[in-house]
mmCIF file of C-alpha atoms and ligand atoms in Angstrom:
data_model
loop_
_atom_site.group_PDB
_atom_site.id
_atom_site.type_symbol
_atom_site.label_atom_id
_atom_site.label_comp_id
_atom_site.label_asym_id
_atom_site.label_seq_id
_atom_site.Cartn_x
_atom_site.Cartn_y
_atom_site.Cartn_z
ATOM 1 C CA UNK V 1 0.000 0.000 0.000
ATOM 2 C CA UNK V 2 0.813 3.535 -0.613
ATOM 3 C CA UNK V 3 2.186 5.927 2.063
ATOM 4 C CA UNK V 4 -0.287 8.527 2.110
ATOM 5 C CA UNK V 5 1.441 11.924 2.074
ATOM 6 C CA UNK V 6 -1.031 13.615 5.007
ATOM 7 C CA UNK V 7 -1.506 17.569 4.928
ATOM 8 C CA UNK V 8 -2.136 17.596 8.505
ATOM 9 C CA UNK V 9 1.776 16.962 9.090
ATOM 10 C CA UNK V 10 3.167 18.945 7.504
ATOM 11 C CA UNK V 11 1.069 21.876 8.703
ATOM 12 C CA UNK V 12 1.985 20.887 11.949
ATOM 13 C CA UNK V 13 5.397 21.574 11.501
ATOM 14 C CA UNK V 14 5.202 24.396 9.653
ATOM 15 C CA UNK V 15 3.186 25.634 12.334
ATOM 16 C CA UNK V 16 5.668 25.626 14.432
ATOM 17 C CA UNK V 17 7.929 27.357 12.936
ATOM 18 C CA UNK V 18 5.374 30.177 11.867
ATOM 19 C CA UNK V 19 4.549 30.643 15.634
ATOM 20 C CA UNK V 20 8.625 31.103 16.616
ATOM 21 C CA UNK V 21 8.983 33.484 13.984
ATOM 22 C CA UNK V 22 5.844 35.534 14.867
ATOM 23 C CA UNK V 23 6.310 35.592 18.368
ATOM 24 C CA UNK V 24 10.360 37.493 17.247
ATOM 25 C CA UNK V 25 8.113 40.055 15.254
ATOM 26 C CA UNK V 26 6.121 40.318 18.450
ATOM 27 C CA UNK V 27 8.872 40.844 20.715
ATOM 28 C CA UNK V 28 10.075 43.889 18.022
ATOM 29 C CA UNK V 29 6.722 45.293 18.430
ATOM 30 C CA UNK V 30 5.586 44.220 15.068
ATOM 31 C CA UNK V 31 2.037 42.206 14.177
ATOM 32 C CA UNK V 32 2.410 40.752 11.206
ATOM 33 C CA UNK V 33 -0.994 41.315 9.487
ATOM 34 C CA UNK V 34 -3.129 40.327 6.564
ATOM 35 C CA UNK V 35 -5.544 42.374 4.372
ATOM 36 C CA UNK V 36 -8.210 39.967 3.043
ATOM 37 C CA UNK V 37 -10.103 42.055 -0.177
ATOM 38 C CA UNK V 38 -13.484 40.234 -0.578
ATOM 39 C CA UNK V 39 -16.041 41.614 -3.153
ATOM 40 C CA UNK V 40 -19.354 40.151 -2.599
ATOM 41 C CA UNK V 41 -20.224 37.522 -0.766
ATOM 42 C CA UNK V 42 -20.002 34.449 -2.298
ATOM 43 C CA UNK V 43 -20.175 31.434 0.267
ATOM 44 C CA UNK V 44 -16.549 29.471 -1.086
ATOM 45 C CA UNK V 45 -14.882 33.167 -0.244
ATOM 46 C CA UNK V 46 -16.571 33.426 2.871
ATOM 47 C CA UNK V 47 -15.298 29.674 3.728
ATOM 48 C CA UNK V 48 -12.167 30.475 2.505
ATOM 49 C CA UNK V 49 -11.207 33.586 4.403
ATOM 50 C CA UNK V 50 -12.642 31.767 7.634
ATOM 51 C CA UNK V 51 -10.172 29.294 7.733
ATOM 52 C CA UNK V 52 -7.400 31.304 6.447
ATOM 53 C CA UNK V 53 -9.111 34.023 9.149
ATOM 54 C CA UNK V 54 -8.472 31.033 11.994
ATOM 55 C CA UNK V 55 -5.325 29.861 10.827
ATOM 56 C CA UNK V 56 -3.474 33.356 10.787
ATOM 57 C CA UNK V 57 -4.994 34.243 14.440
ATOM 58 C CA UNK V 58 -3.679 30.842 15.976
ATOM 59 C CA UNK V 59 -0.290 31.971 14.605
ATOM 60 C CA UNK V 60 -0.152 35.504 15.690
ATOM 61 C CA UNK V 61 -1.001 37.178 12.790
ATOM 62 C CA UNK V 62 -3.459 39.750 12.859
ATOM 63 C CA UNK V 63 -6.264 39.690 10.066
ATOM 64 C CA UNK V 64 -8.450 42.435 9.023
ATOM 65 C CA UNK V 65 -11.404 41.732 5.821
ATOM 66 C CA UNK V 66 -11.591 44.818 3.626
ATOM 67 C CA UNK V 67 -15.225 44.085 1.868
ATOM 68 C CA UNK V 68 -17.085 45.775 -1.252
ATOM 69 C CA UNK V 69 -20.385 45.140 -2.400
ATOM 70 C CA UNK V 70 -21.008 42.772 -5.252
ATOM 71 C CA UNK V 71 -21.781 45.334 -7.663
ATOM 72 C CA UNK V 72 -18.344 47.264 -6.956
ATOM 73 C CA UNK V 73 -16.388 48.081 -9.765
ATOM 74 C CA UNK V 74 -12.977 48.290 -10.660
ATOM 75 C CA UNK V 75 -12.324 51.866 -10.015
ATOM 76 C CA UNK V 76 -13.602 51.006 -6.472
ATOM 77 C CA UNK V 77 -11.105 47.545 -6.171
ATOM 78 C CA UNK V 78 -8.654 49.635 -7.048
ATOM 79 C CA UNK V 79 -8.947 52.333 -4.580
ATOM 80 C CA UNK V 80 -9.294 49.612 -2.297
ATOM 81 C CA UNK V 81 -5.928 48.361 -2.967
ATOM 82 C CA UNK V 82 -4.129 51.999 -3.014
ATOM 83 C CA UNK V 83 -5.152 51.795 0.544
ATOM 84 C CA UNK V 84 -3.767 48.650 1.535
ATOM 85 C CA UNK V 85 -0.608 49.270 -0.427
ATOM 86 C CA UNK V 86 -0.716 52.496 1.480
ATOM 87 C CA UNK V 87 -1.030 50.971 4.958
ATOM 88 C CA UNK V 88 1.976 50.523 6.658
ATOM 89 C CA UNK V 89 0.588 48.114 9.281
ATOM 90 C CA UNK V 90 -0.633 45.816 6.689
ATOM 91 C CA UNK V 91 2.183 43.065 5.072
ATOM 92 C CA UNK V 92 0.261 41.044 2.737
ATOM 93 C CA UNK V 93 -2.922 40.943 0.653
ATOM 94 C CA UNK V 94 -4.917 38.403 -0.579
ATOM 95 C CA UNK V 95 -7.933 39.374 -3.050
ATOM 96 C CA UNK V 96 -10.332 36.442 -3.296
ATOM 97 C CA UNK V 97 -10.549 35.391 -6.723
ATOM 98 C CA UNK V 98 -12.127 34.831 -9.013
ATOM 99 C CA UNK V 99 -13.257 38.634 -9.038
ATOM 100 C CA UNK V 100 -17.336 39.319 -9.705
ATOM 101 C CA UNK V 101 -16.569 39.299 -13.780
ATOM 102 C CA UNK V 102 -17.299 43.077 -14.240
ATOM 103 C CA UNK V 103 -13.856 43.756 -12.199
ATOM 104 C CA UNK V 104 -10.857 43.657 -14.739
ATOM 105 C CA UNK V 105 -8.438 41.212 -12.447
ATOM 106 C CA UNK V 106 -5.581 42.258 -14.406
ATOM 107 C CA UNK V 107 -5.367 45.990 -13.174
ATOM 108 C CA UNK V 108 -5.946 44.704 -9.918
ATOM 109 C CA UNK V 109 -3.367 42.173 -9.848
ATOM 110 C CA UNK V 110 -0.831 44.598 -11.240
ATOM 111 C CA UNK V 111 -2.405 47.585 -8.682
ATOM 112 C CA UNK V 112 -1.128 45.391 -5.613
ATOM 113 C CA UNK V 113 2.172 45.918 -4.328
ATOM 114 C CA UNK V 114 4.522 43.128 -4.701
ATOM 115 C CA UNK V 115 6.327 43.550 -1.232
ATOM 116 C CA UNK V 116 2.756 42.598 -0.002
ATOM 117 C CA UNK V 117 1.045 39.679 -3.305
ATOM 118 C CA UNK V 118 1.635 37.183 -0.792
ATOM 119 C CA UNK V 119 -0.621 34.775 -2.778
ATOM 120 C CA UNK V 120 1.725 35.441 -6.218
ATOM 121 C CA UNK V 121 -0.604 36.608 -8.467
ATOM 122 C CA UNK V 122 1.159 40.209 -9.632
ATOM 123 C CA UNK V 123 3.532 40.422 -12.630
ATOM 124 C CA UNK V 124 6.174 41.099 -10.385
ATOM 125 C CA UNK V 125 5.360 37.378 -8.594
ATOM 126 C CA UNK V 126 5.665 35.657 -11.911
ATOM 127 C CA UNK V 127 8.939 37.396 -12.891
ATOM 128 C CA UNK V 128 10.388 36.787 -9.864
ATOM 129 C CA UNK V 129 9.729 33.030 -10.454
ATOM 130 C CA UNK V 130 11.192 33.218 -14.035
ATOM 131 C CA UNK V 131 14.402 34.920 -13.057
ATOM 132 C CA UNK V 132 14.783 33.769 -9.256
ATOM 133 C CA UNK V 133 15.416 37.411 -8.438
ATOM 134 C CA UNK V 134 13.504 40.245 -7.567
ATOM 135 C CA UNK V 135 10.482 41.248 -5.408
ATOM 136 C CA UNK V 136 7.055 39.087 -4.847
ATOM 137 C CA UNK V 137 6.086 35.800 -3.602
ATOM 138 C CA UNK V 138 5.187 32.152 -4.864
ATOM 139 C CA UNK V 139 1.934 31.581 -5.990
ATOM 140 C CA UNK V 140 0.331 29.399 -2.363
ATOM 141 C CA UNK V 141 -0.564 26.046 -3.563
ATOM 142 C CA UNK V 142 2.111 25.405 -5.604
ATOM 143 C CA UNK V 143 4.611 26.360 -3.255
ATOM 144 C CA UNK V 144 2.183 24.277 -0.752
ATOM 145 C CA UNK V 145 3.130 21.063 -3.360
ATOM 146 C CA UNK V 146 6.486 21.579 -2.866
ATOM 147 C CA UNK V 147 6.723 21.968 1.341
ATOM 148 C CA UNK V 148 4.512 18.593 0.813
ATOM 149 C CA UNK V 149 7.010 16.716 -1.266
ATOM 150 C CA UNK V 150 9.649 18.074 1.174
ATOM 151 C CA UNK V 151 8.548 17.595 4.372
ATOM 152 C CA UNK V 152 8.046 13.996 3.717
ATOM 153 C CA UNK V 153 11.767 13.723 2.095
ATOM 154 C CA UNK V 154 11.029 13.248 -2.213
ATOM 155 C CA UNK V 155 13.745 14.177 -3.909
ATOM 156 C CA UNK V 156 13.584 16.337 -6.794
ATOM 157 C CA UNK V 157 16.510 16.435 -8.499
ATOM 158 C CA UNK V 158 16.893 14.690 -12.105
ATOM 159 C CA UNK V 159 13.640 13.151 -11.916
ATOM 160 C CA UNK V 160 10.850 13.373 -14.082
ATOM 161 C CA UNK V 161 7.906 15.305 -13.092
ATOM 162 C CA UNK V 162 4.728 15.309 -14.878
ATOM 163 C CA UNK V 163 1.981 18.099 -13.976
ATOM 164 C CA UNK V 164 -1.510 17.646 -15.675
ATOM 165 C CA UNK V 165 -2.380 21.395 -15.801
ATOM 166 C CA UNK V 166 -1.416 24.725 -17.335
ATOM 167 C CA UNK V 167 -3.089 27.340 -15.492
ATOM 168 C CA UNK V 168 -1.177 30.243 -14.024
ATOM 169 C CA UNK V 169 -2.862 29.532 -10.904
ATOM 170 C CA UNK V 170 -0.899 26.333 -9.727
ATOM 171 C CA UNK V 171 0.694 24.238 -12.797
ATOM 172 C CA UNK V 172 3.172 26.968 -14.605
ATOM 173 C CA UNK V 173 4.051 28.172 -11.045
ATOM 174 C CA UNK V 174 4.740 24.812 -10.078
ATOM 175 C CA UNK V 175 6.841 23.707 -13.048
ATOM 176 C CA UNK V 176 9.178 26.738 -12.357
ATOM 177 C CA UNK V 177 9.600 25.716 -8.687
ATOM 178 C CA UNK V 178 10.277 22.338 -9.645
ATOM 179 C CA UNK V 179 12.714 22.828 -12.785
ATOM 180 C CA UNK V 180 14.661 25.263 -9.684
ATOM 181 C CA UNK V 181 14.677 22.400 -7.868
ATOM 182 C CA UNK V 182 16.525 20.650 -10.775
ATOM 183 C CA UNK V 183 13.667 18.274 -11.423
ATOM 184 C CA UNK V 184 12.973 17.286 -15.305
ATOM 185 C CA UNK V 185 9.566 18.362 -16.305
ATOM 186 C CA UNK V 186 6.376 18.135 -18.877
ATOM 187 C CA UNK V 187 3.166 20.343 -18.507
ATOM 188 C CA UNK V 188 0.128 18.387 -19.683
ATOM 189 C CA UNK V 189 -3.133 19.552 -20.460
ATOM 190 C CA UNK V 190 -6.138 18.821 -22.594
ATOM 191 C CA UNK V 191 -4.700 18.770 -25.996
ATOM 192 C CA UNK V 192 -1.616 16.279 -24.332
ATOM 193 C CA UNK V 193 -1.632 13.195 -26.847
ATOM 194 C CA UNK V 194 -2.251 9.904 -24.934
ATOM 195 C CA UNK V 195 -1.828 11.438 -21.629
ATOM 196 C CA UNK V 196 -1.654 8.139 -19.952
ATOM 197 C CA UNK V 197 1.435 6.922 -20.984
ATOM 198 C CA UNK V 198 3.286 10.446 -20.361
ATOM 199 C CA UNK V 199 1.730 10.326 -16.871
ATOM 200 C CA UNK V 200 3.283 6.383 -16.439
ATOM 201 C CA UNK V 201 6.814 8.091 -17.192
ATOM 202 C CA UNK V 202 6.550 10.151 -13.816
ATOM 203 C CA UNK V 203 8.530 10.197 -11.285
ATOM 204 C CA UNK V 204 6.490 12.474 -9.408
ATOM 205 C CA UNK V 205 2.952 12.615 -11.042
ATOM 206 C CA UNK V 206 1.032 15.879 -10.146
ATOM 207 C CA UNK V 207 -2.734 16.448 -11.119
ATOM 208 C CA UNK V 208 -4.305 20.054 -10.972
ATOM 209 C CA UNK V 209 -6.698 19.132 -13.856
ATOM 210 C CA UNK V 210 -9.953 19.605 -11.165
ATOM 211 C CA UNK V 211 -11.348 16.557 -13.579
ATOM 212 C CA UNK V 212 -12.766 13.943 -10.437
ATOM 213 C CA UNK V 213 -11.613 10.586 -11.084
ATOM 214 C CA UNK V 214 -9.446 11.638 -14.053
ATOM 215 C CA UNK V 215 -6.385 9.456 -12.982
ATOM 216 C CA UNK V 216 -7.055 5.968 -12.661
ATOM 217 C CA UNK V 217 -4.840 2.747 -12.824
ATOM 218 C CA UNK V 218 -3.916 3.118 -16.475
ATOM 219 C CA UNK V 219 -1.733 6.369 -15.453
ATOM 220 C CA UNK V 220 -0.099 4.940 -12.960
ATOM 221 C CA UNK V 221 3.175 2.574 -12.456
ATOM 222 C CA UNK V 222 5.142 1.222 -9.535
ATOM 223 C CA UNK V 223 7.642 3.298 -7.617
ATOM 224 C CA UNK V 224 5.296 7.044 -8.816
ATOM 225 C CA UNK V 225 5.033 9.891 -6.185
ATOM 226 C CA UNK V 226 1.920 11.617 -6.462
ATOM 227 C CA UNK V 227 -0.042 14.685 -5.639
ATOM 228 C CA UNK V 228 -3.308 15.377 -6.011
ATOM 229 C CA UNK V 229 -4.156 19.247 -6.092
ATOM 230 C CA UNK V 230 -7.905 18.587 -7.699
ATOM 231 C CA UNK V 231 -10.241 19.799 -5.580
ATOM 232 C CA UNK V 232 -13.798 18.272 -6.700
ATOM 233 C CA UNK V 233 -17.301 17.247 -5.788
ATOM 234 C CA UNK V 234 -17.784 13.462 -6.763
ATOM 235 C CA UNK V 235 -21.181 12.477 -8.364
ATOM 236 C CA UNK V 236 -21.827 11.010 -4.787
ATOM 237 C CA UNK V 237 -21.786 14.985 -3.754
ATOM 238 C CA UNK V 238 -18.233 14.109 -1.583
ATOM 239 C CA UNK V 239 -15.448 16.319 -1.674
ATOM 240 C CA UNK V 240 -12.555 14.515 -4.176
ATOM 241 C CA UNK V 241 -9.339 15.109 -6.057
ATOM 242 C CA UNK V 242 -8.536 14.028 -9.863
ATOM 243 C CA UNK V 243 -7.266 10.811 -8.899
ATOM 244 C CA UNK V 244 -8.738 7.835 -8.332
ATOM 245 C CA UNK V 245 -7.549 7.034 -4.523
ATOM 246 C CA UNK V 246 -8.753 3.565 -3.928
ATOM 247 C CA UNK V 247 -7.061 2.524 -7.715
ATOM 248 C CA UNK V 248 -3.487 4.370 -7.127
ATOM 249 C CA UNK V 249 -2.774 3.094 -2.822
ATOM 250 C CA UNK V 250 -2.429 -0.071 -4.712
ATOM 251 C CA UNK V 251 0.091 1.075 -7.071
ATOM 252 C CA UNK V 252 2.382 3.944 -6.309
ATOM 253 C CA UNK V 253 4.479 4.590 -3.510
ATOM 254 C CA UNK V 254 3.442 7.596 -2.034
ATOM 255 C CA UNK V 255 -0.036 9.627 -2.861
ATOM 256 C CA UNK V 256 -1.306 12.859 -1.167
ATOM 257 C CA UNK V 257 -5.142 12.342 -0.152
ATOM 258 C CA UNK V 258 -8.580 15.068 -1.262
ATOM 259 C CA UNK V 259 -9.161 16.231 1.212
ATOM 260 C CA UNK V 260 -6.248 16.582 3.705
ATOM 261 C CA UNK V 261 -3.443 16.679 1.467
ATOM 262 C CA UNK V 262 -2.206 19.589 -0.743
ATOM 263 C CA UNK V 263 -5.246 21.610 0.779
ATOM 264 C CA UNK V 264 -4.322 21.622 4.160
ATOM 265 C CA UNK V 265 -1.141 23.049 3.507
ATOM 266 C CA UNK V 266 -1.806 26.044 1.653
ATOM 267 C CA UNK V 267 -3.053 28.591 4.004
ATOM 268 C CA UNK V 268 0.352 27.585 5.603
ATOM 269 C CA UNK V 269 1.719 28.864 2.764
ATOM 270 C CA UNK V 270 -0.501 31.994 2.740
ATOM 271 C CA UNK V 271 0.628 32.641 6.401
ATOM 272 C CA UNK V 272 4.435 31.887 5.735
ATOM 273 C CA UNK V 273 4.604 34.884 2.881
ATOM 274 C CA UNK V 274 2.630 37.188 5.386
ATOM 275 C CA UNK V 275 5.286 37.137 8.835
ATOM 276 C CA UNK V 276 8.468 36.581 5.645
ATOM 277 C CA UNK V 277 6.834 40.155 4.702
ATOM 278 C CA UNK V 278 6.897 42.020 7.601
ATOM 279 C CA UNK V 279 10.327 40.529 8.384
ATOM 280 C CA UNK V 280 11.350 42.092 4.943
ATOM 281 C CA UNK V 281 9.701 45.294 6.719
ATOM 282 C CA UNK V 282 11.896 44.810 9.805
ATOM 283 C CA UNK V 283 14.769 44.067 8.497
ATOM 284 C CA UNK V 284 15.241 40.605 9.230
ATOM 285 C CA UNK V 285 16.729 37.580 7.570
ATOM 286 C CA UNK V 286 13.442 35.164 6.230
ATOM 287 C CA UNK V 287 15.431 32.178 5.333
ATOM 288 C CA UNK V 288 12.217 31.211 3.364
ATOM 289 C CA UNK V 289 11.945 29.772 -0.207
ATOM 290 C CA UNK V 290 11.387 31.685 -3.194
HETATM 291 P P1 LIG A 1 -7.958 25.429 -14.206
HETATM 292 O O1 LIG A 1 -9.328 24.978 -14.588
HETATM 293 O O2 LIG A 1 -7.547 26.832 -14.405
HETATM 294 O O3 LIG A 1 -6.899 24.535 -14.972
HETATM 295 C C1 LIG A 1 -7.073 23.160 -15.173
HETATM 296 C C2 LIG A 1 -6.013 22.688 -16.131
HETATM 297 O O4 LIG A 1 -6.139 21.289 -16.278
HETATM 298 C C3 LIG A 1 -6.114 23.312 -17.507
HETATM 299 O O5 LIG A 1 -4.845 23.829 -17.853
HETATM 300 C C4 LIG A 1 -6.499 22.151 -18.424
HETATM 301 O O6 LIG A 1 -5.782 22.185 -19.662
HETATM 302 C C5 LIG A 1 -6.091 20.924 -17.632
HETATM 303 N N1 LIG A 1 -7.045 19.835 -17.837
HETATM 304 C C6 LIG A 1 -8.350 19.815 -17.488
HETATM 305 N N2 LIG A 1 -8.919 18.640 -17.852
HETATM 306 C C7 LIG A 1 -7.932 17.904 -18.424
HETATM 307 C C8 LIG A 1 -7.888 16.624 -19.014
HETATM 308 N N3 LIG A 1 -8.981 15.846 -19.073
HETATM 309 N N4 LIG A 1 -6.718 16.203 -19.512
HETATM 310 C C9 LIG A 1 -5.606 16.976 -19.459
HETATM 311 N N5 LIG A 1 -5.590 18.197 -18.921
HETATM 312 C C10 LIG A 1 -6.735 18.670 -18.404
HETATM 313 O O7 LIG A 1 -7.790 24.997 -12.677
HETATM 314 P P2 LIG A 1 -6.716 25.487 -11.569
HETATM 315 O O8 LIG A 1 -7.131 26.802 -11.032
HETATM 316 O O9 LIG A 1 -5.329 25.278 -12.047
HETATM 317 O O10 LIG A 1 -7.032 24.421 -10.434
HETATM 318 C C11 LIG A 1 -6.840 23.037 -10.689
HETATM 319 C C12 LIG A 1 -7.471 22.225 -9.586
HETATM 320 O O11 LIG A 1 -6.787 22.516 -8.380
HETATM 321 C C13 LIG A 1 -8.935 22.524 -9.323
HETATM 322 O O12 LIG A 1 -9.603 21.347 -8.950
HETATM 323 C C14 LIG A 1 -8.899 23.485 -8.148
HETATM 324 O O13 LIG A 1 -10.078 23.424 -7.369
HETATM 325 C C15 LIG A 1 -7.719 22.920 -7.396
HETATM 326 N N6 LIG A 1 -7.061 23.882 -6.513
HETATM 327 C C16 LIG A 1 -6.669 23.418 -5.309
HETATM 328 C C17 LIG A 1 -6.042 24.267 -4.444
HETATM 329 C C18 LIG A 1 -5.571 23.729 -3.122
HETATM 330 O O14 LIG A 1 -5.111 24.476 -2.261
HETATM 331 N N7 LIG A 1 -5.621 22.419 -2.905
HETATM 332 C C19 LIG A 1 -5.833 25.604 -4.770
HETATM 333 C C20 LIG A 1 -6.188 26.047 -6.048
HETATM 334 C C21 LIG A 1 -6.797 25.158 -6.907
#
């Protein structure tokens, strides 16, 4: 059977960490602190800015919900963001997307300062994880793919790693990361000829296609290391990822669960870039990942 590469863990020790560094801030007078920009209120935002709303006060970071109507436009997103760049109190940002689709997301992801895109979606984000220099942060759940594979000791370099997915969300981000990492890898996505047999040539096999039951048995070998990002309501109406669990514990070595797996780690992630941004403020070494 598979070992099942559990969220919960490596939270845990993340955690940890987070708390140390926080409680340093704390003793320089500092609270690191997140703006949360919510327009409307759709109930997956509203879930989502709970938990990351929990998370960030159980590790000393303060959280404050900047909110807009619905029917806000982008003038008014905008001016919403001026002010949070403008706030010196405030170290990161994270707009719920997607935006109501009368709000032009580019302006606003290019509006936010990078010293505080703490979820990576500005330009200066992606450049930053083209050239390995410059201001701006990782995008959260692919960086949340990599503390996964890490914490639980895969190694990366020279072997093959196969993402199904080319959004700009998680799958480019997370090639980037993993070619840094001196892993060898191929993007997939719907137009992929015969993506089964690319997928059995993984080393590390990562699906981010949100497709429910998309990976079964036939793209899958021995000895694979995968992660499920899909996040997906089975025709049962149960929360699932793109691969087919019960199929792949019987094949590959190591799998990441829906839920409890890549999920859990994110808002990690999201609280990680926040206190490594107001130590930037401060002055102080971050010793974090790009
Ligand atoms: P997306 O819809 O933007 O991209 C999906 C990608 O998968 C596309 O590039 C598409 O080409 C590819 N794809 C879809 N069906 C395919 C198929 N049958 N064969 C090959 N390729 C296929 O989605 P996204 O924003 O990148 O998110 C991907 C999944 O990850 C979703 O299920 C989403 O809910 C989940 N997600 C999870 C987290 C987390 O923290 N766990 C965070 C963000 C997104």
């Amino acid at each position: 059977m598979a070992k099942v590469l559990e969220g919960k863990a490596v939270a845990a020790a993340m955690a940890g960490q987070l708390r140390l560094r926080a409680e340093a801030l704390a003793r320089r007078g500092v609270e690191p602190r997140l703006a949360i920009l919510r327009v409307g209120d759709n109930g997956s935002d509203l879930a989502y800015e709970r938990a990351a709303a929990k998370r960030c006060a159980a590790l000393g970071i303060g959280v404050e919900t900047v909110t807009l109507p619905g029917d806000a436009d982008t003038q008014a997103v905008l001016a919403a963001i001026d002010r949070v760049n403008a706030d010196e109190r405030i170290h990161g940002c994270l707009p719920l997307r997607p935006l109501p689709g009368a709000i032009d997301d580019g302006s606003v992801r290019q509006r936010l300062s990078a010293r505080k895109d703490v979820d990576g979606i500005g330009p200066a984000s992606l450049a930053r994880l083209f050239t390995g220099s410059g201001e701006g942060f990782s995008p959260c759940t692919a960086q949340a793919c990599l503390e996964l594979l890490d914490y639980y000791g895969v190694g990366l370099r020279g072997r093959h790693a196969v993402i199904i997915g080319r959004s700009l969300v998680v799958s480019r981000p997370l090639a980037l990361l993993l070619v840094e990492r001196d892993a060898t890898v191929t993007i997939c996505h719907t137009k992929t000829v015969d993506l089964p047999a690319l997928c059995r040539t993984a080393d590390i096999l990562v699906s981010a296609a949100g497709k429910a039951g998309l990976v079964d048995a036939s793209y899958l070998r021995p000895g694979q290391v995968v992660v499920d990002v899909g996040v997906n309501v089975s025709p049962e109406g149960k929360l699932c990822g793109d691969v087919r669990f019960e199929q792949a514990e019987t094949i590959v070595d190591a799998i990441s669960p829906v839920p409890g797996g890549v999920g859990s780690v994110t808002t990690l992630v999201l609280c990680k870039h926040v206190i490594q941004a107001a130590e930037a403020v401060c002055g102080l070494p971050d010793g974090t990942e790009r």
